[in-house]
mmCIF file of C-alpha atoms and ligand atoms in Angstrom:
data_model
loop_
_atom_site.group_PDB
_atom_site.id
_atom_site.type_symbol
_atom_site.label_atom_id
_atom_site.label_comp_id
_atom_site.label_asym_id
_atom_site.label_seq_id
_atom_site.Cartn_x
_atom_site.Cartn_y
_atom_site.Cartn_z
ATOM 1 C CA UNK A 22 12.650 -9.579 -1.439
ATOM 2 C CA UNK A 23 14.964 -12.539 -1.658
ATOM 3 C CA UNK A 24 16.661 -13.844 1.432
ATOM 4 C CA UNK A 25 20.163 -15.359 1.754
ATOM 5 C CA UNK A 26 19.121 -18.686 0.180
ATOM 6 C CA UNK A 27 17.094 -16.974 -2.514
ATOM 7 C CA UNK A 28 20.101 -14.844 -3.501
ATOM 8 C CA UNK A 29 22.310 -17.916 -3.574
ATOM 9 C CA UNK A 30 19.975 -19.868 -5.866
ATOM 10 C CA UNK A 31 19.506 -16.843 -8.108
ATOM 11 C CA UNK A 32 23.280 -16.525 -8.456
ATOM 12 C CA UNK A 33 23.714 -20.235 -9.213
ATOM 13 C CA UNK A 34 20.825 -20.063 -11.704
ATOM 14 C CA UNK A 35 22.236 -17.029 -13.527
ATOM 15 C CA UNK A 36 25.733 -18.552 -13.647
ATOM 16 C CA UNK A 37 24.496 -21.924 -14.933
ATOM 17 C CA UNK A 38 22.243 -20.168 -17.425
ATOM 18 C CA UNK A 39 25.110 -18.113 -18.791
ATOM 19 C CA UNK A 40 27.350 -21.218 -19.063
ATOM 20 C CA UNK A 41 24.600 -23.104 -20.967
ATOM 21 C CA UNK A 42 23.983 -20.118 -23.245
ATOM 22 C CA UNK A 43 27.697 -19.874 -24.015
ATOM 23 C CA UNK A 44 27.833 -23.604 -24.792
ATOM 24 C CA UNK A 45 24.827 -23.231 -27.058
ATOM 25 C CA UNK A 46 26.495 -20.406 -29.026
ATOM 26 C CA UNK A 47 29.812 -22.268 -29.094
ATOM 27 C CA UNK A 48 28.154 -25.279 -30.741
ATOM 28 C CA UNK A 49 26.039 -23.134 -33.057
ATOM 29 C CA UNK A 50 28.855 -20.708 -34.035
ATOM 30 C CA UNK A 51 30.249 -22.659 -37.031
ATOM 31 C CA UNK A 52 26.740 -22.902 -38.515
ATOM 32 C CA UNK A 53 26.078 -19.188 -37.979
ATOM 33 C CA UNK A 54 29.461 -18.262 -39.482
ATOM 34 C CA UNK A 55 28.750 -20.328 -42.625
ATOM 35 C CA UNK A 56 25.212 -18.946 -42.897
ATOM 36 C CA UNK A 57 26.317 -15.306 -42.601
ATOM 37 C CA UNK A 58 29.299 -15.778 -44.925
ATOM 38 C CA UNK A 59 27.531 -17.636 -47.730
ATOM 39 C CA UNK A 60 24.274 -15.931 -48.545
ATOM 40 C CA UNK A 61 22.617 -15.518 -45.154
ATOM 41 C CA UNK A 62 21.304 -12.489 -43.363
ATOM 42 C CA UNK A 63 24.678 -10.684 -43.353
ATOM 43 C CA UNK A 64 24.899 -10.590 -47.132
ATOM 44 C CA UNK A 65 21.233 -9.765 -47.563
ATOM 45 C CA UNK A 66 21.643 -6.629 -45.464
ATOM 46 C CA UNK A 67 24.857 -5.505 -47.084
ATOM 47 C CA UNK A 68 24.575 -3.338 -50.129
ATOM 48 C CA UNK A 69 27.669 -4.286 -52.070
ATOM 49 C CA UNK A 70 29.247 -1.035 -53.202
ATOM 50 C CA UNK A 71 32.383 -1.811 -55.133
ATOM 51 C CA UNK A 72 35.423 -0.372 -53.407
ATOM 52 C CA UNK A 73 38.862 -0.363 -55.022
ATOM 53 C CA UNK A 74 41.074 -3.253 -53.866
ATOM 54 C CA UNK A 75 43.723 -0.750 -52.860
ATOM 55 C CA UNK A 76 42.032 2.367 -51.477
ATOM 56 C CA UNK A 77 42.971 5.467 -53.516
ATOM 57 C CA UNK A 78 42.314 7.974 -50.752
ATOM 58 C CA UNK A 79 43.017 7.125 -47.113
ATOM 59 C CA UNK A 80 42.599 9.307 -44.003
ATOM 60 C CA UNK A 81 44.460 8.054 -40.906
ATOM 61 C CA UNK A 82 44.364 9.740 -37.494
ATOM 62 C CA UNK A 83 47.368 9.265 -35.204
ATOM 63 C CA UNK A 84 49.732 8.528 -38.084
ATOM 64 C CA UNK A 85 52.734 10.313 -36.572
ATOM 65 C CA UNK A 86 53.926 7.091 -34.906
ATOM 66 C CA UNK A 87 53.219 3.424 -34.172
ATOM 67 C CA UNK A 88 50.379 1.550 -35.837
ATOM 68 C CA UNK A 89 49.038 4.601 -37.726
ATOM 69 C CA UNK A 90 52.473 5.327 -39.182
ATOM 70 C CA UNK A 91 52.947 1.667 -40.184
ATOM 71 C CA UNK A 92 49.482 1.624 -41.828
ATOM 72 C CA UNK A 93 50.406 4.678 -43.911
ATOM 73 C CA UNK A 94 53.541 2.903 -45.210
ATOM 74 C CA UNK A 95 51.567 -0.311 -45.785
ATOM 75 C CA UNK A 96 49.047 1.453 -48.069
ATOM 76 C CA UNK A 97 51.915 3.063 -50.001
ATOM 77 C CA UNK A 98 53.534 -0.345 -50.533
ATOM 78 C CA UNK A 99 50.219 -1.891 -51.620
ATOM 79 C CA UNK A 100 49.602 0.921 -54.088
ATOM 80 C CA UNK A 101 53.062 0.446 -55.574
ATOM 81 C CA UNK A 102 52.590 -3.331 -55.824
ATOM 82 C CA UNK A 103 49.213 -2.936 -57.562
ATOM 83 C CA UNK A 104 50.610 -0.145 -59.777
ATOM 84 C CA UNK A 105 48.192 2.417 -58.364
ATOM 85 C CA UNK A 106 49.636 5.776 -59.404
ATOM 86 C CA UNK A 107 47.263 8.133 -57.615
ATOM 87 C CA UNK A 108 47.291 7.224 -53.911
ATOM 88 C CA UNK A 109 46.370 10.221 -51.736
ATOM 89 C CA UNK A 110 46.985 10.125 -47.984
ATOM 90 C CA UNK A 111 45.719 12.435 -45.240
ATOM 91 C CA UNK A 112 47.759 11.814 -42.103
ATOM 92 C CA UNK A 113 47.019 13.441 -38.768
ATOM 93 C CA UNK A 114 48.780 13.828 -35.423
ATOM 94 C CA UNK A 115 49.794 16.593 -33.048
ATOM 95 C CA UNK A 116 53.561 16.354 -33.364
ATOM 96 C CA UNK A 117 54.338 18.245 -36.584
ATOM 97 C CA UNK A 118 57.970 17.134 -36.796
ATOM 98 C CA UNK A 119 57.219 13.415 -36.549
ATOM 99 C CA UNK A 120 54.243 13.776 -38.862
ATOM 100 C CA UNK A 121 56.360 15.513 -41.525
ATOM 101 C CA UNK A 122 58.935 12.715 -41.360
ATOM 102 C CA UNK A 123 56.194 10.108 -41.910
ATOM 103 C CA UNK A 124 54.787 12.093 -44.850
ATOM 104 C CA UNK A 125 58.252 12.361 -46.408
ATOM 105 C CA UNK A 126 58.734 8.587 -46.162
ATOM 106 C CA UNK A 127 55.296 8.007 -47.752
ATOM 107 C CA UNK A 128 56.293 10.190 -50.702
ATOM 108 C CA UNK A 129 59.497 8.163 -51.067
ATOM 109 C CA UNK A 130 57.347 5.023 -51.079
ATOM 110 C CA UNK A 131 55.393 6.380 -54.043
ATOM 111 C CA UNK A 132 52.246 8.079 -52.674
ATOM 112 C CA UNK A 133 51.212 10.725 -55.188
ATOM 113 C CA UNK A 134 49.954 13.239 -52.575
ATOM 114 C CA UNK A 135 50.459 13.224 -48.818
ATOM 115 C CA UNK A 136 48.843 15.824 -46.564
ATOM 116 C CA UNK A 137 50.074 16.374 -43.011
ATOM 117 C CA UNK A 138 47.264 17.646 -40.787
ATOM 118 C CA UNK A 139 48.258 18.793 -37.312
ATOM 119 C CA UNK A 140 44.985 18.504 -35.451
ATOM 120 C CA UNK A 141 43.818 17.296 -32.062
ATOM 121 C CA UNK A 142 41.222 14.533 -32.491
ATOM 122 C CA UNK A 143 39.393 15.788 -29.410
ATOM 123 C CA UNK A 144 38.656 19.078 -31.222
ATOM 124 C CA UNK A 145 35.306 18.387 -32.892
ATOM 125 C CA UNK A 146 35.168 21.451 -35.142
ATOM 126 C CA UNK A 147 38.748 21.019 -36.355
ATOM 127 C CA UNK A 148 38.197 17.325 -37.131
ATOM 128 C CA UNK A 149 34.982 18.028 -39.035
ATOM 129 C CA UNK A 150 36.720 20.711 -41.073
ATOM 130 C CA UNK A 151 39.742 18.504 -41.815
ATOM 131 C CA UNK A 152 37.693 15.490 -42.929
ATOM 132 C CA UNK A 153 35.097 17.441 -44.925
ATOM 133 C CA UNK A 154 37.808 19.400 -46.731
ATOM 134 C CA UNK A 155 39.774 16.242 -47.496
ATOM 135 C CA UNK A 156 36.660 14.516 -48.850
ATOM 136 C CA UNK A 157 35.845 17.510 -51.083
ATOM 137 C CA UNK A 158 39.338 17.403 -52.585
ATOM 138 C CA UNK A 159 39.136 13.676 -53.187
ATOM 139 C CA UNK A 160 36.387 11.270 -51.988
ATOM 140 C CA UNK A 161 37.693 9.278 -49.053
ATOM 141 C CA UNK A 162 37.701 5.509 -49.651
ATOM 142 C CA UNK A 163 38.970 4.565 -46.210
ATOM 143 C CA UNK A 164 39.054 6.460 -42.905
ATOM 144 C CA UNK A 165 40.968 4.929 -40.009
ATOM 145 C CA UNK A 166 40.129 6.277 -36.530
ATOM 146 C CA UNK A 167 43.400 5.185 -34.994
ATOM 147 C CA UNK A 168 44.614 7.978 -32.676
ATOM 148 C CA UNK A 169 44.564 7.025 -29.034
ATOM 149 C CA UNK A 170 46.320 7.403 -25.712
ATOM 150 C CA UNK A 171 46.931 5.222 -22.734
ATOM 151 C CA UNK A 172 48.325 6.291 -19.372
ATOM 152 C CA UNK A 173 51.669 4.953 -20.592
ATOM 153 C CA UNK A 174 52.104 7.330 -23.526
ATOM 154 C CA UNK A 175 51.989 10.951 -24.479
ATOM 155 C CA UNK A 176 51.741 13.127 -21.460
ATOM 156 C CA UNK A 177 49.377 11.287 -19.188
ATOM 157 C CA UNK A 178 52.087 9.761 -17.001
ATOM 158 C CA UNK A 179 53.966 13.049 -16.765
ATOM 159 C CA UNK A 180 50.737 14.691 -15.680
ATOM 160 C CA UNK A 181 50.354 12.175 -12.905
ATOM 161 C CA UNK A 182 53.852 13.082 -11.739
ATOM 162 C CA UNK A 183 53.034 16.775 -11.954
ATOM 163 C CA UNK A 184 50.091 16.312 -9.622
ATOM 164 C CA UNK A 185 47.047 15.900 -11.914
ATOM 165 C CA UNK A 186 44.484 13.745 -10.182
ATOM 166 C CA UNK A 187 43.457 10.332 -11.445
ATOM 167 C CA UNK A 188 40.103 11.784 -12.474
ATOM 168 C CA UNK A 189 41.738 14.548 -14.548
ATOM 169 C CA UNK A 190 43.931 12.022 -16.359
ATOM 170 C CA UNK A 191 40.954 9.769 -16.872
ATOM 171 C CA UNK A 192 38.887 12.568 -18.418
ATOM 172 C CA UNK A 193 41.649 13.447 -20.847
ATOM 173 C CA UNK A 194 42.024 9.817 -21.896
ATOM 174 C CA UNK A 195 38.274 9.351 -22.379
ATOM 175 C CA UNK A 196 38.082 12.574 -24.407
ATOM 176 C CA UNK A 197 40.762 11.438 -26.841
ATOM 177 C CA UNK A 198 39.848 7.753 -27.074
ATOM 178 C CA UNK A 199 36.064 8.040 -27.210
ATOM 179 C CA UNK A 200 35.274 11.514 -28.563
ATOM 180 C CA UNK A 201 38.427 11.570 -30.695
ATOM 181 C CA UNK A 202 37.152 8.426 -32.455
ATOM 182 C CA UNK A 203 33.579 9.756 -32.756
ATOM 183 C CA UNK A 204 34.757 13.133 -34.106
ATOM 184 C CA UNK A 205 36.553 11.153 -36.825
ATOM 185 C CA UNK A 206 33.697 8.753 -37.562
ATOM 186 C CA UNK A 207 30.785 11.232 -37.666
ATOM 187 C CA UNK A 208 32.051 13.621 -40.382
ATOM 188 C CA UNK A 209 33.381 10.644 -42.369
ATOM 189 C CA UNK A 210 29.910 9.060 -42.269
ATOM 190 C CA UNK A 211 28.276 12.335 -43.322
ATOM 191 C CA UNK A 212 30.567 12.586 -46.354
ATOM 192 C CA UNK A 213 30.095 8.951 -47.354
ATOM 193 C CA UNK A 214 26.318 8.988 -46.910
ATOM 194 C CA UNK A 215 25.982 12.211 -48.931
ATOM 195 C CA UNK A 216 28.029 10.705 -51.771
ATOM 196 C CA UNK A 217 25.920 7.500 -51.861
ATOM 197 C CA UNK A 218 28.893 5.496 -53.108
ATOM 198 C CA UNK A 219 29.770 3.666 -49.923
ATOM 199 C CA UNK A 220 33.132 3.805 -48.192
ATOM 200 C CA UNK A 221 34.978 2.156 -45.350
ATOM 201 C CA UNK A 222 35.710 3.179 -41.764
ATOM 202 C CA UNK A 223 38.087 1.255 -39.500
ATOM 203 C CA UNK A 224 38.075 1.970 -35.761
ATOM 204 C CA UNK A 225 41.054 1.088 -33.606
ATOM 205 C CA UNK A 226 39.681 -0.178 -30.284
ATOM 206 C CA UNK A 227 41.687 -2.771 -28.320
ATOM 207 C CA UNK A 228 41.661 -6.227 -26.780
ATOM 208 C CA UNK A 229 41.668 -4.209 -23.533
ATOM 209 C CA UNK A 230 37.960 -3.636 -24.249
ATOM 210 C CA UNK A 231 37.430 -7.198 -22.954
ATOM 211 C CA UNK A 232 39.179 -6.411 -19.661
ATOM 212 C CA UNK A 233 36.775 -5.220 -16.988
ATOM 213 C CA UNK A 234 39.389 -5.491 -14.289
ATOM 214 C CA UNK A 235 41.566 -3.228 -12.155
ATOM 215 C CA UNK A 236 44.360 -2.776 -14.714
ATOM 216 C CA UNK A 237 43.857 0.304 -16.814
ATOM 217 C CA UNK A 238 40.231 1.092 -16.146
ATOM 218 C CA UNK A 239 39.658 4.246 -18.174
ATOM 219 C CA UNK A 240 41.563 2.841 -21.148
ATOM 220 C CA UNK A 241 39.564 -0.409 -21.129
ATOM 221 C CA UNK A 242 36.304 1.504 -20.719
ATOM 222 C CA UNK A 243 37.163 3.899 -23.563
ATOM 223 C CA UNK A 244 38.034 1.019 -25.867
ATOM 224 C CA UNK A 245 34.915 -0.931 -24.875
ATOM 225 C CA UNK A 246 32.858 2.137 -25.813
ATOM 226 C CA UNK A 247 34.357 2.418 -29.288
ATOM 227 C CA UNK A 248 34.236 -1.360 -29.821
ATOM 228 C CA UNK A 249 30.495 -1.394 -29.092
ATOM 229 C CA UNK A 250 30.004 1.669 -31.258
ATOM 230 C CA UNK A 251 31.962 0.115 -34.126
ATOM 231 C CA UNK A 252 30.187 -3.235 -33.961
ATOM 232 C CA UNK A 253 26.767 -1.576 -33.848
ATOM 233 C CA UNK A 254 27.639 0.856 -36.619
ATOM 234 C CA UNK A 255 28.722 -1.987 -38.910
ATOM 235 C CA UNK A 256 25.233 -3.513 -39.042
ATOM 236 C CA UNK A 257 23.523 -0.124 -39.129
ATOM 237 C CA UNK A 258 25.621 1.073 -42.071
ATOM 238 C CA UNK A 259 25.541 -2.171 -44.097
ATOM 239 C CA UNK A 260 22.353 -1.248 -46.013
ATOM 240 C CA UNK A 261 24.020 2.035 -47.065
ATOM 241 C CA UNK A 262 27.047 0.178 -48.421
ATOM 242 C CA UNK A 263 29.406 1.635 -45.810
ATOM 243 C CA UNK A 264 31.753 -0.911 -44.302
ATOM 244 C CA UNK A 265 32.788 -0.563 -40.691
ATOM 245 C CA UNK A 266 35.606 -2.602 -39.177
ATOM 246 C CA UNK A 267 36.566 -2.674 -35.516
ATOM 247 C CA UNK A 268 40.194 -3.429 -34.699
ATOM 248 C CA UNK A 269 41.179 -5.119 -31.432
ATOM 249 C CA UNK A 270 44.927 -5.184 -30.968
ATOM 250 C CA UNK A 271 46.906 -7.085 -28.364
ATOM 251 C CA UNK A 272 50.439 -5.875 -27.608
ATOM 252 C CA UNK A 273 52.069 -4.056 -30.511
ATOM 253 C CA UNK A 274 55.444 -2.354 -30.170
ATOM 254 C CA UNK A 275 55.001 1.413 -30.343
ATOM 255 C CA UNK A 276 55.508 4.585 -28.321
ATOM 256 C CA UNK A 277 52.449 3.577 -26.331
ATOM 257 C CA UNK A 278 53.870 0.275 -25.155
ATOM 258 C CA UNK A 279 57.520 1.364 -24.851
ATOM 259 C CA UNK A 280 57.266 2.320 -21.143
ATOM 260 C CA UNK A 281 55.731 -1.090 -20.368
ATOM 261 C CA UNK A 282 58.517 -2.836 -22.244
ATOM 262 C CA UNK A 283 61.133 -0.783 -20.403
ATOM 263 C CA UNK A 284 59.538 -1.524 -17.040
ATOM 264 C CA UNK A 285 59.045 -5.276 -17.518
ATOM 265 C CA UNK A 286 61.908 -6.004 -19.920
ATOM 266 C CA UNK A 287 59.582 -7.483 -22.568
ATOM 267 C CA UNK A 288 56.061 -7.401 -23.912
ATOM 268 C CA UNK A 289 54.603 -10.906 -24.011
ATOM 269 C CA UNK A 290 53.473 -12.045 -27.490
ATOM 270 C CA UNK A 291 54.083 -8.562 -28.873
ATOM 271 C CA UNK A 292 54.083 -7.924 -32.625
ATOM 272 C CA UNK A 293 55.855 -5.150 -34.471
ATOM 273 C CA UNK A 294 53.800 -2.252 -35.828
ATOM 274 C CA UNK A 295 54.742 -3.347 -39.382
ATOM 275 C CA UNK A 296 53.447 -6.905 -38.822
ATOM 276 C CA UNK A 297 50.260 -5.481 -37.344
ATOM 277 C CA UNK A 298 49.762 -3.069 -40.252
ATOM 278 C CA UNK A 299 50.121 -5.817 -42.886
ATOM 279 C CA UNK A 300 47.572 -8.035 -41.154
ATOM 280 C CA UNK A 301 45.181 -5.122 -40.499
ATOM 281 C CA UNK A 302 45.281 -3.962 -44.126
ATOM 282 C CA UNK A 303 44.596 -7.569 -45.302
ATOM 283 C CA UNK A 304 41.632 -7.908 -42.982
ATOM 284 C CA UNK A 305 40.266 -4.441 -43.777
ATOM 285 C CA UNK A 306 40.444 -5.402 -47.458
ATOM 286 C CA UNK A 307 38.512 -8.619 -46.713
ATOM 287 C CA UNK A 308 36.017 -6.514 -44.718
ATOM 288 C CA UNK A 309 36.368 -8.522 -41.491
ATOM 289 C CA UNK A 310 33.898 -7.025 -38.976
ATOM 290 C CA UNK A 311 35.943 -7.453 -35.806
ATOM 291 C CA UNK A 312 39.668 -7.759 -36.419
ATOM 292 C CA UNK A 313 41.553 -9.349 -33.536
ATOM 293 C CA UNK A 314 45.328 -9.184 -33.871
ATOM 294 C CA UNK A 315 47.196 -11.224 -32.890
ATOM 295 C CA UNK A 316 44.321 -13.678 -32.693
ATOM 296 C CA UNK A 317 46.413 -15.910 -30.440
ATOM 297 C CA UNK A 318 46.615 -15.529 -27.501
ATOM 298 C CA UNK A 319 44.989 -12.089 -27.131
ATOM 299 C CA UNK A 320 41.880 -12.627 -29.254
ATOM 300 C CA UNK A 321 41.098 -16.063 -27.853
ATOM 301 C CA UNK A 322 41.722 -15.105 -24.210
ATOM 302 C CA UNK A 323 39.796 -11.853 -24.612
ATOM 303 C CA UNK A 324 36.796 -13.670 -26.088
ATOM 304 C CA UNK A 325 36.953 -16.238 -23.307
ATOM 305 C CA UNK A 326 37.101 -13.580 -20.610
ATOM 306 C CA UNK A 327 34.196 -11.757 -22.194
ATOM 307 C CA UNK A 328 32.103 -14.920 -22.315
ATOM 308 C CA UNK A 329 32.857 -16.038 -18.742
ATOM 309 C CA UNK A 330 30.038 -15.556 -16.196
ATOM 310 C CA UNK A 331 30.404 -12.282 -14.223
ATOM 311 C CA UNK A 332 31.180 -14.186 -11.039
ATOM 312 C CA UNK A 333 34.140 -15.936 -12.688
ATOM 313 C CA UNK A 334 35.447 -12.609 -13.991
ATOM 314 C CA UNK A 335 35.091 -11.060 -10.547
ATOM 315 C CA UNK A 336 37.042 -13.953 -9.023
ATOM 316 C CA UNK A 337 39.869 -13.570 -11.563
ATOM 317 C CA UNK A 338 40.137 -9.807 -11.094
ATOM 318 C CA UNK A 339 39.950 -10.073 -7.304
ATOM 319 C CA UNK A 340 42.995 -12.329 -7.420
ATOM 320 C CA UNK A 341 44.820 -9.826 -9.625
ATOM 321 C CA UNK A 342 43.885 -6.956 -7.298
ATOM 322 C CA UNK A 343 44.984 -9.029 -4.291
ATOM 323 C CA UNK A 344 48.399 -9.522 -5.873
ATOM 324 C CA UNK A 345 48.723 -5.806 -6.590
ATOM 325 C CA UNK A 346 47.838 -4.909 -3.023
ATOM 326 C CA UNK A 347 50.397 -7.404 -1.683
ATOM 327 C CA UNK A 348 53.038 -5.974 -4.016
ATOM 328 C CA UNK A 349 52.257 -2.385 -2.980
ATOM 329 C CA UNK A 350 52.505 -3.347 0.685
ATOM 330 C CA UNK A 351 55.792 -5.166 0.083
ATOM 331 C CA UNK A 352 57.223 -2.108 -1.659
ATOM 332 C CA UNK A 353 56.300 0.141 1.220
ATOM 333 C CA UNK A 354 57.663 -2.302 3.750
ATOM 334 C CA UNK A 355 60.991 -2.313 1.908
ATOM 335 C CA UNK A 356 61.121 1.442 1.993
ATOM 336 C CA UNK A 357 60.474 1.564 5.715
ATOM 337 C CA UNK A 358 62.889 0.419 8.382
ATOM 338 C CA UNK A 359 63.176 -3.370 8.358
ATOM 339 C CA UNK A 360 61.617 -3.795 11.799
ATOM 340 C CA UNK A 361 58.401 -1.856 11.059
ATOM 341 C CA UNK A 362 55.457 -4.121 10.361
ATOM 342 C CA UNK A 363 52.988 -2.422 8.087
ATOM 343 C CA UNK A 364 50.072 -4.393 9.527
ATOM 344 C CA UNK A 365 50.908 -3.008 12.977
ATOM 345 C CA UNK A 366 51.516 0.533 11.859
ATOM 346 C CA UNK A 367 47.815 1.409 11.860
ATOM 347 C CA UNK A 368 45.004 1.343 9.335
ATOM 348 C CA UNK A 369 45.726 4.876 8.177
ATOM 349 C CA UNK A 370 49.110 3.934 6.643
ATOM 350 C CA UNK A 371 47.730 0.841 4.999
ATOM 351 C CA UNK A 372 44.707 2.764 3.758
ATOM 352 C CA UNK A 373 47.007 5.440 2.327
ATOM 353 C CA UNK A 374 48.888 2.823 0.257
ATOM 354 C CA UNK A 375 45.654 1.382 -1.058
ATOM 355 C CA UNK A 376 44.323 4.843 -1.929
ATOM 356 C CA UNK A 377 47.524 5.614 -3.870
ATOM 357 C CA UNK A 378 47.260 2.301 -5.717
ATOM 358 C CA UNK A 379 43.622 2.840 -6.652
ATOM 359 C CA UNK A 380 44.350 6.414 -7.780
ATOM 360 C CA UNK A 381 46.895 4.999 -10.242
ATOM 361 C CA UNK A 382 44.393 2.492 -11.640
ATOM 362 C CA UNK A 383 41.629 5.013 -12.305
HETATM 363 N N1 NAP B 52 50.319 -0.610 -29.129
HETATM 364 C C1 NAP B 52 49.463 -1.448 -28.603
HETATM 365 O O1 NAP B 52 49.839 -2.463 -27.990
HETATM 366 C C2 NAP B 52 47.989 -1.207 -28.768
HETATM 367 C C3 NAP B 52 47.113 -2.198 -28.293
HETATM 368 C C4 NAP B 52 45.752 -1.997 -28.437
HETATM 369 C C5 NAP B 52 45.269 -0.865 -29.065
HETATM 370 N N2 NAP B 52 46.146 0.081 -29.512
HETATM 371 C C6 NAP B 52 45.573 1.288 -30.131
HETATM 372 O O2 NAP B 52 46.224 1.572 -31.351
HETATM 373 C C7 NAP B 52 46.175 2.975 -31.602
HETATM 374 C C8 NAP B 52 47.564 3.463 -31.998
HETATM 375 O O3 NAP B 52 48.424 3.340 -30.878
HETATM 376 P P1 NAP B 52 49.984 3.070 -31.025
HETATM 377 O O4 NAP B 52 50.293 1.819 -30.318
HETATM 378 O O5 NAP B 52 50.393 3.215 -32.438
HETATM 379 O O6 NAP B 52 50.547 4.256 -30.112
HETATM 380 P P2 NAP B 52 51.417 5.551 -30.477
HETATM 381 O O7 NAP B 52 52.638 5.186 -31.204
HETATM 382 O O8 NAP B 52 51.524 6.303 -29.224
HETATM 383 O O9 NAP B 52 50.468 6.347 -31.491
HETATM 384 C C9 NAP B 52 49.382 7.084 -31.051
HETATM 385 C C10 NAP B 52 49.044 8.079 -32.131
HETATM 386 O O10 NAP B 52 47.885 8.795 -31.719
HETATM 387 C C11 NAP B 52 48.160 10.182 -31.856
HETATM 388 N N3 NAP B 52 47.418 10.947 -30.873
HETATM 389 C C12 NAP B 52 47.373 10.783 -29.531
HETATM 390 N N4 NAP B 52 46.584 11.701 -28.974
HETATM 391 C C13 NAP B 52 46.125 12.472 -29.975
HETATM 392 C C14 NAP B 52 45.263 13.580 -30.036
HETATM 393 N N5 NAP B 52 44.697 14.113 -28.935
HETATM 394 N N6 NAP B 52 45.008 14.130 -31.246
HETATM 395 C C15 NAP B 52 45.578 13.633 -32.355
HETATM 396 N N7 NAP B 52 46.386 12.584 -32.365
HETATM 397 C C16 NAP B 52 46.660 12.008 -31.193
HETATM 398 C C17 NAP B 52 49.645 10.318 -31.659
HETATM 399 O O11 NAP B 52 50.067 11.484 -32.335
HETATM 400 P P3 NAP B 52 50.920 12.661 -31.618
HETATM 401 O O12 NAP B 52 51.886 11.988 -30.712
HETATM 402 O O13 NAP B 52 51.529 13.364 -32.771
HETATM 403 O O14 NAP B 52 49.891 13.460 -30.916
HETATM 404 C C18 NAP B 52 50.150 9.085 -32.362
HETATM 405 O O15 NAP B 52 50.285 9.321 -33.735
HETATM 406 C C19 NAP B 52 45.633 3.623 -30.330
HETATM 407 O O16 NAP B 52 44.267 3.917 -30.479
HETATM 408 C C20 NAP B 52 45.802 2.536 -29.292
HETATM 409 O O17 NAP B 52 44.880 2.652 -28.235
HETATM 410 C C21 NAP B 52 47.487 -0.062 -29.374
#
């Protein structure tokens, strides 16, 4: 067993080691990038199955609003520009009215067939049926696992008001964001593998997957899970000619981020859903493995945070948590009579504020 000094030296050793390793990769990165891009191990593994420049058949989950909706329009515009006459879209969501409006707009933009599928991504059987049926009608070129929730959008905040516990909200979020993505990916893979003609799957994770801090824990964890899955799947599927792209978005204006914008007045460095969709479609076409958008500042800061030694990350997040605690205390103090000092009003009150704060973060 290590004593106090032993622990200290171990910590310093691990931190220094991780800094040196990061420096090593930083210096070596340009060489690795060139090697993988021009004839190295990456290309050797990949079986190059020709895919059409503009996909003819696209399946998008969560296309009833935001990024998914904008991607649907983007593929219609691309098809029109490239004079593709036979674009088929399968668009999913739970809100039938919004989904129908999106489908109508896609038809106006020239898509030859647009199918609206009202299905919950967390329903495994329904997703398998929807994707298999779509693929039988017309082989899917591109499947985008885009549907997702955060505590800020659809329902989860209302549930917190109606008394659902943090754990219940967390479970719902994890179900949609992790299993919803997997229930999209798995049947799509089965169809593509059986066909032996390749295909492409894009998975919408998030820059939040780099954030292991007390901000939106379940969301970050769910997105980290799908990011890891997507990155691993890309290399595993390369020999079968199936391309897998993982998308990491920073702030994009949508129904998901609207409550944040309303609360804070603005979303720093936010992009519109249309801007995001154009860049995503470009990068999916170029088969970029991990798509960070916007690359600055979200991609760069996310990468940096991810590469920092654990102790540095802990220090950063402790400061953030400290600020949140101070703010929560200040709020409570304001609500109480001006002469009541929260520090003097007993641990139980202070502990109650902290418990409420933590419950929100779960
Ligand atoms: N906006 C950002 O800043 C941002 C940043 C990073 C990552 N992302 C990711 O980007 C993706 C799209 O988000 P967005 O910003 O476009 O938000 P959005 O406008 O709220 O869109 C979310 C979409 O997901 C669908 N959806 C939610 N739960 C579903 C469920 N259980 N079953 C089926 N569909 C469901 C919604 O459809 P219904 O409402 O019809 O159910 C909607 O079409 C999400 O995965 C999100 O995590 C967004």
